[in-house]
Amino acid sequence: MHSATLSPAARERSLAALGSGQELDVLVIGGGVTGAGCALDAVTRGLSVGLIEARDWASGTSSRSSKLIHGGLRYLEMLDFGLVREALRERGLLLQRLAPHLVRPVPFLYPLRHRGWERLYAGAGVLLYDTMSLSGGHGRGVPAHRHLSRRGALRACPSLRPEALVGALQYYDAQVDDARLVTFLVRTAAAHGAHPLSRARVVGFLREGSRVTGARVHDLETDRVFEVRARQVINATGVWTADTQALVGERGQVQVRASKGIHLVVPRDRIRSRTGLILRTETSVLFVIPWGRHWLIGTTDTDWDLDKAHPAATSRDIDYLLEHVNQVLATPLSRDDVEGVYAGLRPLLSGEPNATAKLSREHTVVSPVPGLVMVAGGKYTTYRVMARDAVDEAVRGLGGAVPASCTDVVPLLGAEGSVARWNQRRRLAQQYGLHVARVAHLLRRYGAAVDEVLALLREDPTLGEPLDGAEDYLRVEVVYAASAEGALHLEDVLTRRTHISIESFDGGLTAARPAATLMAPVLGWDDARVDREVAHYVARVRAERAAHEQPDDVAADAVRLGAPDEVPAAVVAA
């Protein structure tokens, strides 16, 4: 496999290929983790594949998760052993074979509040969890759990209130930069021959009688509408499933309920701990997750039936998380400690319980009309299984002999050689005049693809300097995001290629203009375009922060929608 960049030139090639009139085997709609997984699965079976995304890669649910790759420990209590076993198998694959440069173990402490029975009950659950992780044939990929006394738990997490626990269990799961994994999935699919195109919205389906034969696509960057013909179309649009389904003109067979989950980001020094935390709440569980120089605290689980593109966190949501985490912290957190807030929507299969927290995270695949496959539900960790099942259904519609899925043995771009590159980080630091911590940061984000990033430094050593307003990131990462990772707008870089928007107290406003200036020569922006991109980003941050002060979803949604979506290049140029 050769490296594939999502460069502006590569986008033009995808646009030309998709609009050429040549029929594809499979067209995938939806550029989240499931859609990107479908594209990779299909193209590695030898099929011709197009991948369409209405906004930026992972701009919906797949960049707003808890950033965990996990089996779902709480699903053991629901006796959903099949889902847990499947997810643990996928966790092992991602950790050890598919994306070891992006997925890594993370420890969690579960405080015990009762003596005797709770340690036995919770300990049995965690033991079963660890044991099931070995059944997939890939090893657990993380250390085994252990029991801790109260003193041992307080050594691991000095910020806990001693009276809040009598002991603890510590176990391991894994975490991932969710948006980056999707970008690497798209790039890997492109490297195998797929044609990915972001900022391209499906506005209708092509039909021959009852059969779906492709889609009409509006490219938002050029304001061009064209037709893409395909023998099979896969709808992997998550919480937008019903909207896409409606374009077919048939009553939907798949019902998806959107559940809103919010997360807070606080600086690492606000909680003294060497481990994450998992806490029970009255409706679900709450995680405190180490995230570089920050903590992620989440999540909530409430119905959402308003704007799907920009779910808004309310003042009540933020207070809920702070209240529950403060129940176990010796030094409570306040609103002033919150650097960032983000909200995402889970696509849950609807139809049974009223509470979204109790809806199944298992997925479904259906073919409502000939030529169209729909996949919905599931969880981030099991994206590869969802993609495999969706492509299996599409293959049945193709009617020919197509190889079975092989994505369990196809490492993502940057995986092969990443361990060797990690071992060479000190030499790389000397070679490029960087601190070894900076090289380690790059390796955790790019793996072996770091060589492409470092090549930009050879051409312009000033790109090795920190980005103004976001010292954790280097200037070169902004340039690489625009030149190789498909970032077409400032928001794409500050929100998804990096996480500056939630990792800084000013929401990335200081970094906005320096980042846009770096993107400009790559994307051909003039000064007016830079100004427009910065103005849009500022409006978006202010609208989100105003929404966080609102008491309920309706008010927060109305305020958030006060900021416009990205301005397409075609409109700016006009």
PDB file of C-alpha atoms in Angstrom, residues 282-463:
ATOM      1  CA  GLU A 282     -28.400   7.459  38.830  1.00  0.00           C
ATOM      2  CA  THR A 283     -28.842   7.000  35.074  1.00  0.00           C
ATOM      3  CA  SER A 284     -25.522   5.795  33.659  1.00  0.00           C
ATOM      4  CA  VAL A 285     -21.792   5.965  34.353  1.00  0.00           C
ATOM      5  CA  LEU A 286     -19.443   8.921  34.413  1.00  0.00           C
ATOM      6  CA  PHE A 287     -15.843   8.800  33.185  1.00  0.00           C
ATOM      7  CA  VAL A 288     -12.897  10.999  34.104  1.00  0.00           C
ATOM      8  CA  ILE A 289     -10.450  10.251  31.318  1.00  0.00           C
ATOM      9  CA  PRO A 290      -6.804  11.360  31.053  1.00  0.00           C
ATOM     10  CA  TRP A 291      -6.303  13.258  27.795  1.00  0.00           C
ATOM     11  CA  GLY A 292      -2.768  14.607  27.363  1.00  0.00           C
ATOM     12  CA  ARG A 293      -2.498  17.711  29.568  1.00  0.00           C
ATOM     13  CA  HIS A 294      -6.237  17.596  30.236  1.00  0.00           C
ATOM     14  CA  TRP A 295      -9.076  15.495  31.625  1.00  0.00           C
ATOM     15  CA  LEU A 296     -12.276  14.615  29.793  1.00  0.00           C
ATOM     16  CA  ILE A 297     -15.320  14.345  32.065  1.00  0.00           C
ATOM     17  CA  GLY A 298     -18.493  12.786  30.697  1.00  0.00           C
ATOM     18  CA  THR A 299     -21.007  11.869  29.758  1.00  0.00           C
ATOM     19  CA  THR A 300     -24.723  12.621  29.827  1.00  0.00           C
ATOM     20  CA  ASP A 301     -27.409  10.547  28.124  1.00  0.00           C
ATOM     21  CA  THR A 302     -30.543  12.457  27.140  1.00  0.00           C
ATOM     22  CA  ASP A 303     -32.928  12.507  24.180  1.00  0.00           C
ATOM     23  CA  TRP A 304     -32.219  15.078  21.451  1.00  0.00           C
ATOM     24  CA  ASP A 305     -34.646  15.916  18.640  1.00  0.00           C
ATOM     25  CA  LEU A 306     -33.350  19.329  17.543  1.00  0.00           C
ATOM     26  CA  ASP A 307     -30.567  20.303  15.083  1.00  0.00           C
ATOM     27  CA  LYS A 308     -28.396  17.242  14.484  1.00  0.00           C
ATOM     28  CA  ALA A 309     -25.389  19.040  13.035  1.00  0.00           C
ATOM     29  CA  HIS A 310     -24.734  21.181  16.091  1.00  0.00           C
ATOM     30  CA  PRO A 311     -26.035  19.586  19.303  1.00  0.00           C
ATOM     31  CA  ALA A 312     -25.697  22.086  22.125  1.00  0.00           C
ATOM     32  CA  ALA A 313     -24.672  21.607  25.736  1.00  0.00           C
ATOM     33  CA  THR A 314     -26.783  23.499  28.272  1.00  0.00           C
ATOM     34  CA  SER A 315     -25.968  25.041  31.613  1.00  0.00           C
ATOM     35  CA  ARG A 316     -27.905  22.199  33.222  1.00  0.00           C
ATOM     36  CA  ASP A 317     -25.767  19.590  31.427  1.00  0.00           C
ATOM     37  CA  ILE A 318     -22.546  21.200  32.633  1.00  0.00           C
ATOM     38  CA  ASP A 319     -23.793  21.510  36.208  1.00  0.00           C
ATOM     39  CA  TYR A 320     -24.887  17.860  36.174  1.00  0.00           C
ATOM     40  CA  LEU A 321     -21.378  16.640  35.344  1.00  0.00           C
ATOM     41  CA  LEU A 322     -19.696  18.981  37.806  1.00  0.00           C
ATOM     42  CA  GLU A 323     -22.100  17.957  40.579  1.00  0.00           C
ATOM     43  CA  HIS A 324     -21.468  14.262  40.091  1.00  0.00           C
ATOM     44  CA  VAL A 325     -17.689  14.404  39.735  1.00  0.00           C
ATOM     45  CA  ASN A 326     -17.444  16.725  42.763  1.00  0.00           C
ATOM     46  CA  GLN A 327     -19.085  14.078  44.925  1.00  0.00           C
ATOM     47  CA  VAL A 328     -15.772  12.193  44.986  1.00  0.00           C
ATOM     48  CA  LEU A 329     -13.196  15.011  44.673  1.00  0.00           C
ATOM     49  CA  ALA A 330     -11.510  16.564  47.690  1.00  0.00           C
ATOM     50  CA  THR A 331     -11.181  19.898  45.843  1.00  0.00           C
ATOM     51  CA  PRO A 332     -14.351  20.517  43.841  1.00  0.00           C
ATOM     52  CA  LEU A 333     -14.249  21.720  40.260  1.00  0.00           C
ATOM     53  CA  SER A 334     -16.058  24.913  39.261  1.00  0.00           C
ATOM     54  CA  ARG A 335     -17.167  26.474  35.996  1.00  0.00           C
ATOM     55  CA  ASP A 336     -13.909  28.452  35.997  1.00  0.00           C
ATOM     56  CA  ASP A 337     -11.967  25.186  35.682  1.00  0.00           C
ATOM     57  CA  VAL A 338     -13.717  24.187  32.452  1.00  0.00           C
ATOM     58  CA  GLU A 339     -11.563  24.787  29.365  1.00  0.00           C
ATOM     59  CA  GLY A 340     -13.943  23.332  26.840  1.00  0.00           C
ATOM     60  CA  VAL A 341     -17.291  21.622  26.371  1.00  0.00           C
ATOM     61  CA  TYR A 342     -18.414  19.450  23.487  1.00  0.00           C
ATOM     62  CA  ALA A 343     -21.664  17.663  22.702  1.00  0.00           C
ATOM     63  CA  GLY A 344     -22.289  14.672  20.462  1.00  0.00           C
ATOM     64  CA  LEU A 345     -25.209  12.483  19.432  1.00  0.00           C
ATOM     65  CA  ARG A 346     -25.235   8.698  19.724  1.00  0.00           C
ATOM     66  CA  PRO A 347     -27.244   6.851  17.052  1.00  0.00           C
ATOM     67  CA  LEU A 348     -29.251   4.370  19.119  1.00  0.00           C
ATOM     68  CA  LEU A 349     -31.598   1.837  17.613  1.00  0.00           C
ATOM     69  CA  SER A 350     -35.080   2.866  18.683  1.00  0.00           C
ATOM     70  CA  GLY A 351     -38.145   0.875  19.529  1.00  0.00           C
ATOM     71  CA  GLU A 352     -37.968  -0.500  23.054  1.00  0.00           C
ATOM     72  CA  PRO A 353     -37.075   1.300  26.297  1.00  0.00           C
ATOM     73  CA  ASN A 354     -37.932   4.951  26.797  1.00  0.00           C
ATOM     74  CA  ALA A 355     -34.581   5.779  28.394  1.00  0.00           C
ATOM     75  CA  THR A 356     -31.791   6.250  25.865  1.00  0.00           C
ATOM     76  CA  ALA A 357     -29.260   4.909  28.379  1.00  0.00           C
ATOM     77  CA  LYS A 358     -30.978   1.502  28.135  1.00  0.00           C
ATOM     78  CA  LEU A 359     -31.254   1.263  24.360  1.00  0.00           C
ATOM     79  CA  SER A 360     -29.123  -1.373  22.666  1.00  0.00           C
ATOM     80  CA  ARG A 361     -25.785  -0.364  21.179  1.00  0.00           C
ATOM     81  CA  GLU A 362     -25.975  -3.314  18.772  1.00  0.00           C
ATOM     82  CA  HIS A 363     -26.285  -2.475  15.107  1.00  0.00           C
ATOM     83  CA  THR A 364     -28.628  -3.452  12.334  1.00  0.00           C
ATOM     84  CA  VAL A 365     -28.168  -3.826   8.575  1.00  0.00           C
ATOM     85  CA  VAL A 366     -31.130  -3.824   6.179  1.00  0.00           C
ATOM     86  CA  SER A 367     -31.786  -3.453   2.456  1.00  0.00           C
ATOM     87  CA  PRO A 368     -35.111  -1.551   2.267  1.00  0.00           C
ATOM     88  CA  VAL A 369     -35.087  -1.404  -1.552  1.00  0.00           C
ATOM     89  CA  PRO A 370     -32.886  -3.097  -4.153  1.00  0.00           C
ATOM     90  CA  GLY A 371     -29.537  -1.374  -4.500  1.00  0.00           C
ATOM     91  CA  LEU A 372     -29.630   0.319  -1.085  1.00  0.00           C
ATOM     92  CA  VAL A 373     -28.102  -0.956   2.167  1.00  0.00           C
ATOM     93  CA  MET A 374     -28.585   0.822   5.485  1.00  0.00           C
ATOM     94  CA  VAL A 375     -26.454   0.320   8.588  1.00  0.00           C
ATOM     95  CA  ALA A 376     -27.259   1.959  11.916  1.00  0.00           C
ATOM     96  CA  GLY A 377     -26.702   1.688  15.653  1.00  0.00           C
ATOM     97  CA  GLY A 378     -23.585   0.176  17.139  1.00  0.00           C
ATOM     98  CA  LYS A 379     -20.707   1.851  18.944  1.00  0.00           C
ATOM     99  CA  TYR A 380     -17.426   3.379  17.883  1.00  0.00           C
ATOM    100  CA  THR A 381     -15.361   0.402  19.023  1.00  0.00           C
ATOM    101  CA  THR A 382     -17.207  -2.036  16.749  1.00  0.00           C
ATOM    102  CA  TYR A 383     -17.134   0.126  13.609  1.00  0.00           C
ATOM    103  CA  ARG A 384     -15.194  -2.549  11.696  1.00  0.00           C
ATOM    104  CA  VAL A 385     -17.811  -5.226  12.393  1.00  0.00           C
ATOM    105  CA  MET A 386     -20.601  -2.869  11.341  1.00  0.00           C
ATOM    106  CA  ALA A 387     -18.743  -2.057   8.140  1.00  0.00           C
ATOM    107  CA  ARG A 388     -18.106  -5.728   7.385  1.00  0.00           C
ATOM    108  CA  ASP A 389     -21.777  -6.610   7.866  1.00  0.00           C
ATOM    109  CA  ALA A 390     -22.939  -3.697   5.691  1.00  0.00           C
ATOM    110  CA  VAL A 391     -20.555  -4.605   2.868  1.00  0.00           C
ATOM    111  CA  ASP A 392     -21.568  -8.278   3.168  1.00  0.00           C
ATOM    112  CA  GLU A 393     -25.154  -7.185   2.488  1.00  0.00           C
ATOM    113  CA  ALA A 394     -24.054  -5.046  -0.459  1.00  0.00           C
ATOM    114  CA  VAL A 395     -22.060  -7.968  -1.860  1.00  0.00           C
ATOM    115  CA  ARG A 396     -25.202 -10.102  -1.808  1.00  0.00           C
ATOM    116  CA  GLY A 397     -26.820  -7.434  -3.978  1.00  0.00           C
ATOM    117  CA  LEU A 398     -23.887  -7.451  -6.403  1.00  0.00           C
ATOM    118  CA  GLY A 399     -24.555 -11.087  -7.138  1.00  0.00           C
ATOM    119  CA  GLY A 400     -20.975 -11.985  -8.016  1.00  0.00           C
ATOM    120  CA  ALA A 401     -18.092 -13.732  -6.288  1.00  0.00           C
ATOM    121  CA  VAL A 402     -16.446 -11.153  -4.021  1.00  0.00           C
ATOM    122  CA  PRO A 403     -13.768 -11.990  -1.434  1.00  0.00           C
ATOM    123  CA  ALA A 404     -14.645 -11.938   2.263  1.00  0.00           C
ATOM    124  CA  SER A 405     -13.752  -9.008   4.499  1.00  0.00           C
ATOM    125  CA  CYS A 406     -10.043  -8.741   5.291  1.00  0.00           C
ATOM    126  CA  THR A 407      -9.948  -5.558   7.375  1.00  0.00           C
ATOM    127  CA  ASP A 408      -8.982  -7.542  10.464  1.00  0.00           C
ATOM    128  CA  VAL A 409      -5.529  -7.934   8.886  1.00  0.00           C
ATOM    129  CA  VAL A 410      -5.238  -4.528   7.174  1.00  0.00           C
ATOM    130  CA  PRO A 411      -3.336  -2.058   9.378  1.00  0.00           C
ATOM    131  CA  LEU A 412      -4.250   1.588   9.027  1.00  0.00           C
ATOM    132  CA  LEU A 413      -1.867   4.056   7.469  1.00  0.00           C
ATOM    133  CA  GLY A 414       0.886   4.878   9.955  1.00  0.00           C
ATOM    134  CA  ALA A 415       0.615   1.605  11.875  1.00  0.00           C
ATOM    135  CA  GLU A 416       3.343  -0.376  10.133  1.00  0.00           C
ATOM    136  CA  GLY A 417       6.714   0.786  11.416  1.00  0.00           C
ATOM    137  CA  SER A 418       5.222   2.903  14.196  1.00  0.00           C
ATOM    138  CA  VAL A 419       6.924   0.909  16.960  1.00  0.00           C
ATOM    139  CA  ALA A 420      10.327   1.297  15.289  1.00  0.00           C
ATOM    140  CA  ARG A 421       9.704   5.012  14.824  1.00  0.00           C
ATOM    141  CA  TRP A 422       8.778   5.328  18.497  1.00  0.00           C
ATOM    142  CA  ASN A 423      12.033   3.642  19.494  1.00  0.00           C
ATOM    143  CA  GLN A 424      13.896   6.122  17.253  1.00  0.00           C
ATOM    144  CA  ARG A 425      12.238   9.240  18.712  1.00  0.00           C
ATOM    145  CA  ARG A 426      15.394  10.600  20.346  1.00  0.00           C
ATOM    146  CA  ARG A 427      17.342  10.287  17.117  1.00  0.00           C
ATOM    147  CA  LEU A 428      14.524  11.970  15.227  1.00  0.00           C
ATOM    148  CA  ALA A 429      14.483  14.779  17.771  1.00  0.00           C
ATOM    149  CA  GLN A 430      18.201  15.417  17.261  1.00  0.00           C
ATOM    150  CA  GLN A 431      17.882  15.178  13.485  1.00  0.00           C
ATOM    151  CA  TYR A 432      15.118  17.793  13.257  1.00  0.00           C
ATOM    152  CA  GLY A 433      16.090  20.039  16.161  1.00  0.00           C
ATOM    153  CA  LEU A 434      12.988  19.249  18.191  1.00  0.00           C
ATOM    154  CA  HIS A 435      12.569  18.346  21.831  1.00  0.00           C
ATOM    155  CA  VAL A 436      11.970  14.609  22.239  1.00  0.00           C
ATOM    156  CA  ALA A 437       8.585  15.395  23.846  1.00  0.00           C
ATOM    157  CA  ARG A 438       7.547  17.128  20.620  1.00  0.00           C
ATOM    158  CA  VAL A 439       8.518  14.104  18.546  1.00  0.00           C
ATOM    159  CA  ALA A 440       6.628  11.821  20.947  1.00  0.00           C
ATOM    160  CA  HIS A 441       3.573  14.048  20.489  1.00  0.00           C
ATOM    161  CA  LEU A 442       3.849  13.741  16.698  1.00  0.00           C
ATOM    162  CA  LEU A 443       4.322   9.971  16.828  1.00  0.00           C
ATOM    163  CA  ARG A 444       1.169   9.557  18.951  1.00  0.00           C
ATOM    164  CA  ARG A 445      -0.776  11.454  16.289  1.00  0.00           C
ATOM    165  CA  TYR A 446       0.754  10.168  13.050  1.00  0.00           C
ATOM    166  CA  GLY A 447       2.639   6.936  13.769  1.00  0.00           C
ATOM    167  CA  ALA A 448       5.010   6.034  10.931  1.00  0.00           C
ATOM    168  CA  ALA A 449       3.344   8.730   8.794  1.00  0.00           C
ATOM    169  CA  VAL A 450       5.379  11.163  10.907  1.00  0.00           C
ATOM    170  CA  ASP A 451       7.981  10.990   8.135  1.00  0.00           C
ATOM    171  CA  GLU A 452       5.634  12.981   5.888  1.00  0.00           C
ATOM    172  CA  VAL A 453       5.208  15.611   8.602  1.00  0.00           C
ATOM    173  CA  LEU A 454       8.932  15.836   9.222  1.00  0.00           C
ATOM    174  CA  ALA A 455       9.565  16.202   5.482  1.00  0.00           C
ATOM    175  CA  LEU A 456       7.716  19.532   5.664  1.00  0.00           C
ATOM    176  CA  LEU A 457      10.173  20.646   8.347  1.00  0.00           C
ATOM    177  CA  ARG A 458      13.086  19.977   6.031  1.00  0.00           C
ATOM    178  CA  GLU A 459      11.539  22.378   3.530  1.00  0.00           C
ATOM    179  CA  ASP A 460      10.665  25.026   6.148  1.00  0.00           C
ATOM    180  CA  PRO A 461      12.276  24.665   9.609  1.00  0.00           C
ATOM    181  CA  THR A 462      10.089  27.493  11.002  1.00  0.00           C
ATOM    182  CA  LEU A 463       7.178  25.060  10.893  1.00  0.00           C
TER     183      LEU A 463
END
